[in-house]
Short mmCIF file of C-alpha atoms in Angstrom, two decimals:
data_model
loop_
_atom_site.label_atom_id
_atom_site.label_comp_id
_atom_site.label_asym_id
_atom_site.label_seq_id
_atom_site.Cartn_x
_atom_site.Cartn_y
_atom_site.Cartn_z
CA UNK A 923 55.24 43.39 158.88
CA UNK A 924 52.64 43.73 156.14
CA UNK A 925 53.51 44.81 152.59
CA UNK A 926 51.52 45.95 149.57
CA UNK A 927 51.14 43.65 146.56
CA UNK A 928 48.96 45.03 143.76
CA UNK A 929 45.68 46.20 145.22
CA UNK A 930 45.76 44.16 148.44
CA UNK A 931 47.73 44.27 151.64
CA UNK A 932 49.79 41.12 152.22
CA UNK A 933 51.42 39.66 155.32
CA UNK A 934 54.25 37.18 156.05
CA UNK A 935 53.35 33.53 155.78
CA UNK A 936 52.89 31.57 158.99
CA UNK A 937 55.60 29.44 160.63
CA UNK A 938 56.50 26.33 158.71
CA UNK A 939 56.09 27.94 155.30
CA UNK A 940 59.04 28.03 152.85
CA UNK A 941 61.54 30.81 153.66
CA UNK A 942 60.79 34.11 152.01
CA UNK A 943 57.28 33.09 151.03
CA UNK A 944 54.49 35.56 151.65
CA UNK A 945 50.82 35.07 152.33
CA UNK A 946 49.01 37.08 149.69
CA UNK A 947 45.57 36.62 151.13
CA UNK A 948 43.80 40.01 151.26
CA UNK A 949 43.89 41.74 154.62
CA UNK A 950 42.56 45.07 153.46
CA UNK A 951 41.76 46.37 149.98
CA UNK A 952 43.26 49.78 149.29
CA UNK A 953 41.00 50.65 146.34
CA UNK A 954 37.70 49.14 147.49
CA UNK A 955 34.90 50.83 149.43
CA UNK A 956 36.19 49.46 152.74
CA UNK A 957 34.84 47.00 155.24
CA UNK A 958 31.05 46.69 155.53
CA UNK A 959 29.45 48.84 158.24
CA UNK A 960 27.16 46.83 160.46
CA UNK A 961 23.58 48.12 160.16
CA UNK A 962 24.93 50.79 157.81
CA UNK A 963 21.68 50.89 155.87
CA UNK A 964 19.86 52.15 158.96
CA UNK A 965 22.13 55.14 159.58
CA UNK A 966 20.54 57.35 156.94
CA UNK A 967 17.04 56.39 158.10
CA UNK A 968 17.94 57.17 161.72
CA UNK A 969 19.29 60.60 160.73
CA UNK A 970 16.12 61.34 158.77
CA UNK A 971 13.93 60.37 161.74
CA UNK A 972 16.10 62.48 164.07
CA UNK A 973 15.71 65.51 161.80
CA UNK A 974 11.93 64.96 161.79
CA UNK A 975 11.82 64.76 165.59
CA UNK A 976 14.01 67.85 166.06
CA UNK A 977 12.10 69.85 163.46
CA UNK A 978 8.75 68.98 165.07
CA UNK A 979 9.98 69.63 168.63
CA UNK A 980 11.46 73.03 167.75
CA UNK A 981 8.50 74.16 165.67
CA UNK A 982 10.43 74.31 162.39
CA UNK A 983 7.90 71.89 160.89
CA UNK A 984 4.29 73.06 160.88
CA UNK A 985 2.02 70.24 162.21
CA UNK A 986 -0.48 71.10 159.48
CA UNK A 987 2.19 70.30 156.89
CA UNK A 988 3.86 67.32 158.54
CA UNK A 989 2.45 65.76 161.70
CA UNK A 990 4.74 65.21 164.68
CA UNK A 991 6.22 61.68 164.89
CA UNK A 992 4.68 61.04 168.32
CA UNK A 993 1.23 61.92 166.92
CA UNK A 994 1.83 59.51 164.05
CA UNK A 995 2.74 56.75 166.53
CA UNK A 996 -0.41 57.48 168.51
CA UNK A 997 -2.57 57.38 165.37
CA UNK A 998 -0.95 54.11 164.31
CA UNK A 999 -1.80 52.63 167.71
CA UNK A 1000 -5.42 53.69 167.29
CA UNK A 1001 -5.60 52.16 163.80
CA UNK A 1002 -4.12 48.92 165.12
CA UNK A 1003 -6.58 48.80 168.01
CA UNK A 1004 -9.63 49.08 165.76
CA UNK A 1005 -8.10 46.63 163.23
CA UNK A 1006 -8.25 49.05 160.33
CA UNK A 1007 -4.50 49.07 159.70
CA UNK A 1008 -4.15 45.27 159.74
CA UNK A 1009 -7.06 44.85 157.34
CA UNK A 1010 -5.68 47.42 154.91
CA UNK A 1011 -2.18 45.94 155.16
CA UNK A 1012 -3.36 42.42 154.36
CA UNK A 1013 -5.37 43.67 151.37
CA UNK A 1014 -2.44 45.64 149.95
CA UNK A 1015 0.02 42.83 150.66
CA UNK A 1016 -2.08 40.25 148.83
CA UNK A 1017 -2.46 42.55 145.81
CA UNK A 1018 1.27 43.26 145.66
CA UNK A 1019 2.21 39.59 146.12
CA UNK A 1020 -0.17 38.35 143.42
CA UNK A 1021 0.95 40.99 140.93
CA UNK A 1022 4.62 40.46 141.74
CA UNK A 1023 4.36 36.68 141.44
CA UNK A 1024 2.50 36.85 138.14
CA UNK A 1025 4.87 39.44 136.69
CA UNK A 1026 8.00 37.54 137.76
CA UNK A 1027 6.71 34.29 136.28
CA UNK A 1028 5.73 35.86 132.95
CA UNK A 1029 8.92 37.94 132.69
CA UNK A 1030 11.16 34.97 133.45
CA UNK A 1031 9.50 32.65 130.92
CA UNK A 1032 9.58 35.30 128.19
CA UNK A 1033 13.23 36.07 128.94
CA UNK A 1034 14.19 32.38 128.70
CA UNK A 1035 12.33 31.89 125.42
CA UNK A 1036 13.77 35.08 123.93
CA UNK A 1037 17.26 34.59 125.32
CA UNK A 1038 17.68 30.98 124.19
CA UNK A 1039 16.11 31.22 120.75
CA UNK A 1040 16.56 33.65 117.89
CA UNK A 1041 13.01 32.95 116.75
CA UNK A 1042 11.73 33.65 120.27
CA UNK A 1043 13.71 36.88 120.38
CA UNK A 1044 12.26 37.98 117.03
CA UNK A 1045 8.71 37.36 118.24
CA UNK A 1046 8.99 38.58 121.85
CA UNK A 1047 11.69 41.21 122.22
CA UNK A 1048 10.17 43.84 119.91
CA UNK A 1049 6.72 44.00 121.58
CA UNK A 1050 8.31 44.10 125.05
CA UNK A 1051 10.57 46.97 124.01
CA UNK A 1052 7.43 48.79 122.85
CA UNK A 1053 5.76 48.08 126.21
CA UNK A 1054 8.92 49.27 127.95
CA UNK A 1055 8.54 52.69 126.32
CA UNK A 1056 4.89 52.98 127.41
CA UNK A 1057 4.45 53.72 131.13
CA UNK A 1058 2.27 51.10 132.77
CA UNK A 1059 0.24 53.81 134.47
CA UNK A 1060 -0.78 55.13 131.03
CA UNK A 1061 -2.49 51.79 130.39
CA UNK A 1062 -4.81 52.09 133.40
CA UNK A 1063 -7.70 53.73 131.46
CA UNK A 1064 -7.64 50.84 128.94
CA UNK A 1065 -7.39 48.25 131.70
CA UNK A 1066 -10.39 49.78 133.44
CA UNK A 1067 -12.40 49.59 130.20
CA UNK A 1068 -11.37 45.97 129.61
CA UNK A 1069 -11.43 44.59 133.17
CA UNK A 1070 -13.47 47.04 135.24
CA UNK A 1071 -12.23 48.36 138.58
CA UNK A 1072 -12.12 45.05 140.44
CA UNK A 1073 -9.16 43.11 141.79
CA UNK A 1074 -8.12 41.55 138.42
CA UNK A 1075 -7.40 45.01 137.01
CA UNK A 1076 -5.24 45.93 140.01
CA UNK A 1077 -3.27 42.68 139.95
CA UNK A 1078 -2.66 42.83 136.18
CA UNK A 1079 -1.56 46.48 136.44
CA UNK A 1080 1.04 45.49 139.03
CA UNK A 1081 2.13 42.49 136.93
CA UNK A 1082 2.59 44.70 133.86
CA UNK A 1083 4.85 46.99 135.88
CA UNK A 1084 6.83 44.01 137.19
CA UNK A 1085 7.49 41.78 134.18
CA UNK A 1086 9.43 44.35 132.13
CA UNK A 1087 12.42 44.78 134.52
CA UNK A 1088 12.45 41.02 135.10
CA UNK A 1089 12.55 40.37 131.36
CA UNK A 1090 15.14 43.05 130.57
CA UNK A 1091 17.67 42.06 133.22
CA UNK A 1092 17.20 38.29 132.87
CA UNK A 1093 17.48 38.50 129.09
CA UNK A 1094 20.62 40.60 129.43
CA UNK A 1095 22.04 38.07 131.90
CA UNK A 1096 21.40 35.25 129.45
CA UNK A 1097 23.03 37.02 126.54
CA UNK A 1098 26.02 38.02 128.70
CA UNK A 1099 27.05 34.38 129.32
CA UNK A 1100 30.40 33.79 127.65
CA UNK A 1101 30.27 31.75 124.46
CA UNK A 1102 33.15 29.52 125.54
CA UNK A 1103 30.82 27.81 128.01
CA UNK A 1104 28.53 26.76 125.16
CA UNK A 1105 31.54 25.54 123.16
CA UNK A 1106 32.76 23.53 126.14
CA UNK A 1107 29.29 22.04 126.68
CA UNK A 1108 29.09 20.99 123.02
CA UNK A 1109 32.54 19.41 123.25
CA UNK A 1110 31.46 17.40 126.28
CA UNK A 1111 28.24 16.33 124.61
CA UNK A 1112 25.99 18.05 127.15
CA UNK A 1113 22.30 17.95 126.29
CA UNK A 1114 20.33 21.18 125.90
CA UNK A 1115 18.40 20.54 129.11
CA UNK A 1116 21.61 20.01 131.07
CA UNK A 1117 23.15 23.09 129.47
CA UNK A 1118 20.19 25.22 130.53
CA UNK A 1119 20.20 23.79 134.05
CA UNK A 1120 23.92 23.91 134.81
CA UNK A 1121 25.12 26.85 132.71
CA UNK A 1122 22.30 29.13 131.57
CA UNK A 1123 20.29 29.42 134.77
CA UNK A 1124 23.30 30.04 137.09
CA UNK A 1125 24.74 32.49 134.56
CA UNK A 1126 21.49 34.46 134.33
CA UNK A 1127 20.93 34.49 138.10
CA UNK A 1128 22.73 37.83 138.79
CA UNK A 1129 20.65 39.59 136.15
CA UNK A 1130 17.44 37.99 137.37
CA UNK A 1131 18.05 39.06 140.97
CA UNK A 1132 18.87 42.61 139.90
CA UNK A 1133 15.65 42.67 137.91
CA UNK A 1134 13.79 41.33 140.94
CA UNK A 1135 14.94 44.29 143.03
CA UNK A 1136 13.63 46.69 140.39
CA UNK A 1137 10.45 44.63 140.11
CA UNK A 1138 9.73 44.93 143.85
CA UNK A 1139 9.98 48.71 143.61
CA UNK A 1140 7.79 48.77 140.49
CA UNK A 1141 5.16 46.61 142.18
CA UNK A 1142 4.87 49.01 145.11
CA UNK A 1143 4.66 52.00 142.78
CA UNK A 1144 1.86 50.38 140.80
CA UNK A 1145 0.16 49.31 144.04
CA UNK A 1146 0.09 52.89 145.30
CA UNK A 1147 -1.44 54.16 142.06
CA UNK A 1148 -4.17 51.54 141.71
CA UNK A 1149 -5.15 51.91 145.36
CA UNK A 1150 -5.26 55.69 145.31
CA UNK A 1151 -7.18 55.94 142.04
CA UNK A 1152 -10.05 53.49 142.31
CA UNK A 1153 -9.74 51.16 145.30
CA UNK A 1154 -12.25 50.70 148.11
CA UNK A 1155 -9.78 49.02 150.45
CA UNK A 1156 -6.08 48.88 151.17
CA UNK A 1157 -3.44 51.30 152.42
CA UNK A 1158 -3.89 53.61 149.42
CA UNK A 1159 -7.62 53.87 150.05
CA UNK A 1160 -6.93 54.69 153.69
CA UNK A 1161 -4.55 57.47 152.59
CA UNK A 1162 -7.12 58.86 150.14
CA UNK A 1163 -9.83 59.05 152.81
CA UNK A 1164 -7.41 60.71 155.22
CA UNK A 1165 -6.49 63.26 152.54
CA UNK A 1166 -10.14 64.16 152.04
CA UNK A 1167 -10.46 64.94 155.76
CA UNK A 1168 -7.05 66.57 156.18
CA UNK A 1169 -5.72 63.83 158.50
CA UNK A 1170 -2.01 64.17 157.83
CA UNK A 1171 -1.15 61.78 160.67
CA UNK A 1172 -2.98 58.89 158.99
CA UNK A 1173 -1.44 59.82 155.64
CA UNK A 1174 2.03 59.56 157.19
CA UNK A 1175 1.10 56.21 158.79
CA UNK A 1176 0.18 54.88 155.35
CA UNK A 1177 3.40 56.19 153.83
CA UNK A 1178 5.43 54.56 156.60
CA UNK A 1179 3.67 51.25 155.94
CA UNK A 1180 4.51 51.49 152.23
CA UNK A 1181 8.13 52.28 153.13
CA UNK A 1182 8.33 49.30 155.48
CA UNK A 1183 6.90 47.02 152.80
CA UNK A 1184 9.50 48.22 150.31
CA UNK A 1185 12.45 48.04 152.69
CA UNK A 1186 11.46 44.57 153.92
CA UNK A 1187 10.97 43.19 150.41
CA UNK A 1188 14.29 44.66 149.24
CA UNK A 1189 16.08 43.21 152.28
CA UNK A 1190 14.67 39.77 151.49
CA UNK A 1191 15.85 40.00 147.87
CA UNK A 1192 19.30 41.14 149.01
CA UNK A 1193 19.52 38.20 151.40
CA UNK A 1194 18.59 35.80 148.61
CA UNK A 1195 21.18 37.46 146.39
CA UNK A 1196 23.93 37.06 148.97
CA UNK A 1197 23.10 33.38 149.48
CA UNK A 1198 22.62 32.54 145.80
CA UNK A 1199 25.68 34.45 144.59
CA UNK A 1200 28.05 33.72 147.45
CA UNK A 1201 30.56 32.38 144.90
CA UNK A 1202 31.10 35.81 143.34
CA UNK A 1203 34.02 38.00 144.41
CA UNK A 1204 33.00 41.65 144.17
CA UNK A 1205 33.90 44.94 145.86
CA UNK A 1206 30.81 44.59 148.04
CA UNK A 1207 32.02 41.22 149.33
#
């Protein structure tokens, strides 16, 4: 018979254990969110798609406002057949990947320099806090004047949107490491390089991965803006042309592609987070 001990349910210890001893391994947490639901993240999406299908089939949704899902699927098939969708997807994917990679690299380096040195913090943290208060999209007119409307401007715009969340969360992760670890490292005579490798980087990893999730979202937001405003290729350009001709089906196809890019990228980051932070015991685990 199971009993309650604190916030976990316990059970009798197996045969051979000392008499009266209990196994306090958690069977079920009373105060947690419960056991994970397999494919739980897809339930909300499935309900949304079902509402779209029902609304279109019953006439509650005007096709001129939101195209039927079966028309969107047909339009997507046509775009795939003529290669237009693949070409736009590759262009947008390369832009997002370059901007994301550049922003992550810059944000991580700045966070390490600022987080591990008071001098670095004095020089770096202030300007980044100023940049944080200025929306990246407000810088687009200046970036166009400086860099033109070519690919460098688009990639740098995405990188500017990415490096701030990476810096903020990584820097916070660094400064949240308990001081007793530094004291222990000094007692053991650990070098600074070993301290950074074995203590600082693992300690900052949760903050970095959280910042990476925000960075992925920011990169897609910036990608949409730079492609809609002044691009001649990519998913955003395809959406803009479709808007000019009133082709709501193609607009929805582009939006679905953006959504798939975001969901896929976030799922990859979550997978990395689960593998890299498997040692943590949290409510989610």
